[in-house]
Structure formats: C-alpha cells, structure tokens
C-alpha cells in the first residue's frame, strides 16, 4: 500500500473535512492501515520498502492521533485554513473567561484540602467535561459557518480545559496512590 504523504489527514482516511468525525469509521480505517502497513509485514523486503513502511506508518499514526482528539483536530482544521496559532504563546483575550480559568485553577489546587477530595475531584471533572463539551459544540458551529476568528478563540479556550483535565488526572493518580 502506497501512502501519499502530501494528502491532508482527512483525505488520507477518506473523511469529509470538518470537525465532526465518525470515530468508529476512523478507527476501522486506522486498523486497516495498520494491518497493511505494519513494519512487521515488511521484514523480508528491501531496506527501502522497510523504510517506507515505517514512514507511512508514522504518518498514519500521526493523522489518527490528530483526528481522534477534539483539540488536536480543531488545531489541525484551523491550520488547513491558514488560521493557525501557537498554542504555547497565544491565549484567549476574553477577560471574563480568563478570570474563570484562574478560579478553576484555584479550585483544582484546593482539592488537596477538601473534606472528601475524591468526591470534590469527581464533581470538578464533571463540570470541566460539560464546559469542554460546550466549547467543542461552539467550535464545531463556528468552524462550519466559516467564523475562523471565533473558532480559534474557542480552540484556545478548549486548551485551558485540556490543561485542567490533565491536572485533575494527576490529582486522581495521587489520590489513588495514597489509597494503596
């Protein structure tokens, strides 16, 4: 199987270019690629064929990683429209949202002192998941109507929730370790 490394990730997987992706279809096509391209299938082949297999597998893996993740997919779509941004240096300019995020970070930090840290963590995780879901829906609608500025801001906001979710995951791991 020969892979065109110049195709975008949606074309590679035969998917419509847009935020909404059928995750089952994506996973099915990924498994088919893996089956056809896995380097183990090329052990008896020439060095060039083996290198191409590794290169194609890496490309398919990266494409799959991007398309299966909401935030990565949002960034990728914006990049396809030349509306990229540096996630490490740019941030939302919405002052109210930024204040909310500061409060959210404080709430995460205070979990260690909660009477029942596990329950407080679970409640916060549900809140963040709901807010992420709303931002995902907002991004999808903004992108679909071509409002790339608003879509970019939603993606920037979504990044905050990704970080908060990671912080909660770390807190949960620490709590789990303490229970062992």
PDB file of C-alpha atoms in Angstrom:
ATOM      1  CA  UNK A   1       0.000   0.000   0.000  1.00  0.00           C
ATOM      2  CA  UNK A   2       1.458   3.328  -1.034  1.00  0.00           C
ATOM      3  CA  UNK A   3       0.599   6.407   1.021  1.00  0.00           C
ATOM      4  CA  UNK A   4       0.661   9.921  -0.428  1.00  0.00           C
ATOM      5  CA  UNK A   5       2.352  11.921   2.324  1.00  0.00           C
ATOM      6  CA  UNK A   6       1.149  15.206   0.776  1.00  0.00           C
ATOM      7  CA  UNK A   7      -2.517  14.474   1.433  1.00  0.00           C
ATOM      8  CA  UNK A   8      -4.230  16.025   4.404  1.00  0.00           C
ATOM      9  CA  UNK A   9      -5.340  13.738   7.203  1.00  0.00           C
ATOM     10  CA  UNK A  10      -8.995  13.800   6.202  1.00  0.00           C
ATOM     11  CA  UNK A  11      -8.155  12.812   2.629  1.00  0.00           C
ATOM     12  CA  UNK A  12      -5.872  10.055   3.903  1.00  0.00           C
ATOM     13  CA  UNK A  13      -8.744   8.471   5.825  1.00  0.00           C
ATOM     14  CA  UNK A  14     -11.365   9.258   3.173  1.00  0.00           C
ATOM     15  CA  UNK A  15     -13.307  11.509   5.549  1.00  0.00           C
ATOM     16  CA  UNK A  16     -15.091  14.778   4.895  1.00  0.00           C
ATOM     17  CA  UNK A  17     -13.026  17.729   6.030  1.00  0.00           C
ATOM     18  CA  UNK A  18     -14.788  19.103   9.077  1.00  0.00           C
ATOM     19  CA  UNK A  19     -14.851  18.960  12.823  1.00  0.00           C
ATOM     20  CA  UNK A  20     -17.402  16.171  13.110  1.00  0.00           C
ATOM     21  CA  UNK A  21     -15.666  12.814  12.584  1.00  0.00           C
ATOM     22  CA  UNK A  22     -17.220   9.375  12.808  1.00  0.00           C
ATOM     23  CA  UNK A  23     -14.843   7.876  15.365  1.00  0.00           C
ATOM     24  CA  UNK A  24     -15.852   4.286  14.588  1.00  0.00           C
ATOM     25  CA  UNK A  25     -15.170   4.771  10.884  1.00  0.00           C
ATOM     26  CA  UNK A  26     -11.865   6.470  11.693  1.00  0.00           C
ATOM     27  CA  UNK A  27     -10.804   3.590  13.971  1.00  0.00           C
ATOM     28  CA  UNK A  28     -11.835   0.991  11.390  1.00  0.00           C
ATOM     29  CA  UNK A  29      -9.807   2.663   8.636  1.00  0.00           C
ATOM     30  CA  UNK A  30      -6.876   3.068  11.008  1.00  0.00           C
ATOM     31  CA  UNK A  31      -6.891  -0.656  11.800  1.00  0.00           C
ATOM     32  CA  UNK A  32      -6.943  -1.418   8.063  1.00  0.00           C
ATOM     33  CA  UNK A  33      -3.927   0.854   7.518  1.00  0.00           C
ATOM     34  CA  UNK A  34      -2.106  -0.738  10.437  1.00  0.00           C
ATOM     35  CA  UNK A  35      -2.774  -4.182   9.071  1.00  0.00           C
ATOM     36  CA  UNK A  36      -1.449  -3.282   5.619  1.00  0.00           C
ATOM     37  CA  UNK A  37       1.468  -1.060   6.660  1.00  0.00           C
ATOM     38  CA  UNK A  38       2.856  -2.513   9.856  1.00  0.00           C
ATOM     39  CA  UNK A  39       6.650  -2.808   9.586  1.00  0.00           C
ATOM     40  CA  UNK A  40       6.499  -6.480  10.641  1.00  0.00           C
ATOM     41  CA  UNK A  41       4.856  -7.206   7.289  1.00  0.00           C
ATOM     42  CA  UNK A  42       7.941  -5.870   5.518  1.00  0.00           C
ATOM     43  CA  UNK A  43      10.707  -7.781   7.335  1.00  0.00           C
ATOM     44  CA  UNK A  44      11.682  -9.793   4.254  1.00  0.00           C
ATOM     45  CA  UNK A  45      11.524  -6.837   1.886  1.00  0.00           C
ATOM     46  CA  UNK A  46      14.182  -4.403   0.704  1.00  0.00           C
ATOM     47  CA  UNK A  47      15.586  -1.732   3.015  1.00  0.00           C
ATOM     48  CA  UNK A  48      13.747   0.936   1.023  1.00  0.00           C
ATOM     49  CA  UNK A  49      10.411  -0.854   1.398  1.00  0.00           C
ATOM     50  CA  UNK A  50      11.030  -1.243   5.123  1.00  0.00           C
ATOM     51  CA  UNK A  51      11.855   2.472   5.484  1.00  0.00           C
ATOM     52  CA  UNK A  52       8.742   3.426   3.529  1.00  0.00           C
ATOM     53  CA  UNK A  53       6.653   1.183   5.750  1.00  0.00           C
ATOM     54  CA  UNK A  54       7.990   2.913   8.856  1.00  0.00           C
ATOM     55  CA  UNK A  55       7.489   6.349   7.299  1.00  0.00           C
ATOM     56  CA  UNK A  56       3.944   5.564   6.150  1.00  0.00           C
ATOM     57  CA  UNK A  57       3.042   4.022   9.499  1.00  0.00           C
ATOM     58  CA  UNK A  58       4.307   7.121  11.320  1.00  0.00           C
ATOM     59  CA  UNK A  59       2.241   9.364   9.026  1.00  0.00           C
ATOM     60  CA  UNK A  60      -0.904   7.282   9.556  1.00  0.00           C
ATOM     61  CA  UNK A  61      -0.324   7.207  13.340  1.00  0.00           C
ATOM     62  CA  UNK A  62       0.069  10.993  13.484  1.00  0.00           C
ATOM     63  CA  UNK A  63      -3.032  11.522  11.335  1.00  0.00           C
ATOM     64  CA  UNK A  64      -5.053   9.168  13.529  1.00  0.00           C
ATOM     65  CA  UNK A  65      -3.820  10.833  16.713  1.00  0.00           C
ATOM     66  CA  UNK A  66      -4.896  14.242  15.403  1.00  0.00           C
ATOM     67  CA  UNK A  67      -8.282  13.202  14.024  1.00  0.00           C
ATOM     68  CA  UNK A  68      -9.367  11.243  17.099  1.00  0.00           C
ATOM     69  CA  UNK A  69      -8.673  14.127  19.518  1.00  0.00           C
ATOM     70  CA  UNK A  70     -11.054  17.105  19.561  1.00  0.00           C
ATOM     71  CA  UNK A  71      -8.452  19.732  20.436  1.00  0.00           C
ATOM     72  CA  UNK A  72      -5.822  18.432  18.013  1.00  0.00           C
ATOM     73  CA  UNK A  73      -8.447  18.175  15.272  1.00  0.00           C
ATOM     74  CA  UNK A  74      -9.546  21.773  15.927  1.00  0.00           C
ATOM     75  CA  UNK A  75      -5.943  22.988  15.667  1.00  0.00           C
ATOM     76  CA  UNK A  76      -5.401  20.966  12.506  1.00  0.00           C
ATOM     77  CA  UNK A  77      -8.552  22.303  10.843  1.00  0.00           C
ATOM     78  CA  UNK A  78      -7.568  25.873  11.659  1.00  0.00           C
ATOM     79  CA  UNK A  79      -4.130  25.190  10.214  1.00  0.00           C
ATOM     80  CA  UNK A  80      -5.685  23.935   6.988  1.00  0.00           C
ATOM     81  CA  UNK A  81      -7.454  27.312   6.743  1.00  0.00           C
ATOM     82  CA  UNK A  82      -4.241  29.263   7.486  1.00  0.00           C
ATOM     83  CA  UNK A  83      -5.677  30.292  10.846  1.00  0.00           C
ATOM     84  CA  UNK A  84      -3.006  28.510  12.866  1.00  0.00           C
ATOM     85  CA  UNK A  85      -1.805  29.756  16.186  1.00  0.00           C
ATOM     86  CA  UNK A  86       0.918  28.955  18.643  1.00  0.00           C
ATOM     87  CA  UNK A  87      -0.800  27.155  21.482  1.00  0.00           C
ATOM     88  CA  UNK A  88       2.136  27.852  23.788  1.00  0.00           C
ATOM     89  CA  UNK A  89       2.165  31.630  23.351  1.00  0.00           C
ATOM     90  CA  UNK A  90      -1.352  32.666  22.355  1.00  0.00           C
ATOM     91  CA  UNK A  91      -4.298  32.794  24.698  1.00  0.00           C
ATOM     92  CA  UNK A  92      -7.898  33.885  24.628  1.00  0.00           C
ATOM     93  CA  UNK A  93      -8.456  37.614  25.014  1.00  0.00           C
ATOM     94  CA  UNK A  94     -11.757  37.073  26.781  1.00  0.00           C
ATOM     95  CA  UNK A  95     -11.074  38.645  30.200  1.00  0.00           C
ATOM     96  CA  UNK A  96     -14.114  37.048  31.830  1.00  0.00           C
ATOM     97  CA  UNK A  97     -13.070  33.607  30.607  1.00  0.00           C
ATOM     98  CA  UNK A  98      -9.515  34.145  31.852  1.00  0.00           C
ATOM     99  CA  UNK A  99     -10.823  35.087  35.309  1.00  0.00           C
ATOM    100  CA  UNK A 100     -12.941  31.936  35.280  1.00  0.00           C
ATOM    101  CA  UNK A 101      -9.851  29.903  34.449  1.00  0.00           C
ATOM    102  CA  UNK A 102      -7.888  31.425  37.308  1.00  0.00           C
ATOM    103  CA  UNK A 103     -10.727  30.450  39.641  1.00  0.00           C
ATOM    104  CA  UNK A 104     -10.792  26.952  38.151  1.00  0.00           C
ATOM    105  CA  UNK A 105      -7.062  26.531  38.732  1.00  0.00           C
ATOM    106  CA  UNK A 106      -7.552  27.639  42.343  1.00  0.00           C
ATOM    107  CA  UNK A 107     -10.358  25.110  42.757  1.00  0.00           C
ATOM    108  CA  UNK A 108      -8.069  22.362  41.466  1.00  0.00           C
ATOM    109  CA  UNK A 109      -5.306  23.450  43.850  1.00  0.00           C
ATOM    110  CA  UNK A 110      -7.739  23.437  46.786  1.00  0.00           C
ATOM    111  CA  UNK A 111      -8.759  19.821  46.178  1.00  0.00           C
ATOM    112  CA  UNK A 112      -5.970  18.663  48.474  1.00  0.00           C
ATOM    113  CA  UNK A 113      -7.708  20.384  51.396  1.00  0.00           C
ATOM    114  CA  UNK A 114     -11.259  19.271  50.625  1.00  0.00           C
ATOM    115  CA  UNK A 115     -13.011  17.098  53.258  1.00  0.00           C
ATOM    116  CA  UNK A 116     -13.596  14.450  50.564  1.00  0.00           C
ATOM    117  CA  UNK A 117     -11.032  15.108  47.813  1.00  0.00           C
ATOM    118  CA  UNK A 118     -12.279  12.226  45.666  1.00  0.00           C
ATOM    119  CA  UNK A 119     -15.855  13.482  45.543  1.00  0.00           C
ATOM    120  CA  UNK A 120     -14.737  17.080  45.005  1.00  0.00           C
ATOM    121  CA  UNK A 121     -12.448  15.961  42.189  1.00  0.00           C
ATOM    122  CA  UNK A 122     -15.236  13.993  40.539  1.00  0.00           C
ATOM    123  CA  UNK A 123     -17.607  16.969  40.729  1.00  0.00           C
ATOM    124  CA  UNK A 124     -14.996  19.285  39.235  1.00  0.00           C
ATOM    125  CA  UNK A 125     -14.213  16.776  36.483  1.00  0.00           C
ATOM    126  CA  UNK A 126     -17.920  16.676  35.550  1.00  0.00           C
ATOM    127  CA  UNK A 127     -18.086  20.475  35.443  1.00  0.00           C
ATOM    128  CA  UNK A 128     -14.992  20.704  33.249  1.00  0.00           C
ATOM    129  CA  UNK A 129     -16.259  17.974  30.941  1.00  0.00           C
ATOM    130  CA  UNK A 130     -19.536  19.853  30.487  1.00  0.00           C
ATOM    131  CA  UNK A 131     -17.712  23.103  29.743  1.00  0.00           C
ATOM    132  CA  UNK A 132     -15.414  21.297  27.295  1.00  0.00           C
ATOM    133  CA  UNK A 133     -18.419  19.788  25.574  1.00  0.00           C
ATOM    134  CA  UNK A 134     -19.999  23.223  25.171  1.00  0.00           C
ATOM    135  CA  UNK A 135     -16.781  24.628  23.709  1.00  0.00           C
ATOM    136  CA  UNK A 136     -16.479  21.690  21.316  1.00  0.00           C
ATOM    137  CA  UNK A 137     -20.018  22.327  20.074  1.00  0.00           C
ATOM    138  CA  UNK A 138     -19.287  26.036  19.775  1.00  0.00           C
ATOM    139  CA  UNK A 139     -16.071  25.403  17.829  1.00  0.00           C
ATOM    140  CA  UNK A 140     -17.849  22.991  15.502  1.00  0.00           C
ATOM    141  CA  UNK A 141     -20.585  25.517  14.701  1.00  0.00           C
ATOM    142  CA  UNK A 142     -18.165  28.426  14.304  1.00  0.00           C
ATOM    143  CA  UNK A 143     -15.884  26.440  12.036  1.00  0.00           C
ATOM    144  CA  UNK A 144     -18.792  25.154   9.949  1.00  0.00           C
ATOM    145  CA  UNK A 145     -20.026  28.687   9.283  1.00  0.00           C
ATOM    146  CA  UNK A 146     -16.516  29.917   8.475  1.00  0.00           C
ATOM    147  CA  UNK A 147     -16.071  32.162  11.501  1.00  0.00           C
ATOM    148  CA  UNK A 148     -12.407  31.258  11.931  1.00  0.00           C
ATOM    149  CA  UNK A 149     -11.662  34.028  14.454  1.00  0.00           C
ATOM    150  CA  UNK A 150     -14.361  32.790  16.812  1.00  0.00           C
ATOM    151  CA  UNK A 151     -13.379  29.151  16.155  1.00  0.00           C
ATOM    152  CA  UNK A 152      -9.769  29.979  17.003  1.00  0.00           C
ATOM    153  CA  UNK A 153     -10.841  31.620  20.275  1.00  0.00           C
ATOM    154  CA  UNK A 154     -12.938  28.561  21.155  1.00  0.00           C
ATOM    155  CA  UNK A 155      -9.939  26.307  20.438  1.00  0.00           C
ATOM    156  CA  UNK A 156      -7.770  28.486  22.664  1.00  0.00           C
ATOM    157  CA  UNK A 157     -10.354  28.196  25.433  1.00  0.00           C
ATOM    158  CA  UNK A 158     -10.591  24.461  24.915  1.00  0.00           C
ATOM    159  CA  UNK A 159      -6.853  24.276  25.593  1.00  0.00           C
ATOM    160  CA  UNK A 160      -7.431  25.592  29.105  1.00  0.00           C
ATOM    161  CA  UNK A 161      -9.826  22.764  29.832  1.00  0.00           C
ATOM    162  CA  UNK A 162      -7.372  20.255  28.422  1.00  0.00           C
ATOM    163  CA  UNK A 163      -4.775  21.502  30.912  1.00  0.00           C
ATOM    164  CA  UNK A 164      -7.270  21.499  33.780  1.00  0.00           C
ATOM    165  CA  UNK A 165      -8.339  17.961  32.916  1.00  0.00           C
ATOM    166  CA  UNK A 166      -4.690  16.872  32.935  1.00  0.00           C
ATOM    167  CA  UNK A 167      -4.230  18.480  36.349  1.00  0.00           C
ATOM    168  CA  UNK A 168      -7.280  16.614  37.634  1.00  0.00           C
ATOM    169  CA  UNK A 169      -5.921  13.355  36.216  1.00  0.00           C
ATOM    170  CA  UNK A 170      -2.650  13.929  38.095  1.00  0.00           C
ATOM    171  CA  UNK A 171      -4.567  14.673  41.309  1.00  0.00           C
ATOM    172  CA  UNK A 172      -6.598  11.486  40.831  1.00  0.00           C
ATOM    173  CA  UNK A 173      -3.420   9.451  40.373  1.00  0.00           C
ATOM    174  CA  UNK A 174      -2.005  10.876  43.607  1.00  0.00           C
ATOM    175  CA  UNK A 175      -5.230  10.063  45.436  1.00  0.00           C
ATOM    176  CA  UNK A 176      -5.157   6.520  44.050  1.00  0.00           C
ATOM    177  CA  UNK A 177      -1.544   6.098  45.197  1.00  0.00           C
ATOM    178  CA  UNK A 178      -2.467   7.261  48.695  1.00  0.00           C
ATOM    179  CA  UNK A 179      -5.214   4.643  48.876  1.00  0.00           C
ATOM    180  CA  UNK A 180      -2.805   1.813  48.040  1.00  0.00           C
TER     181      UNK A 180
END
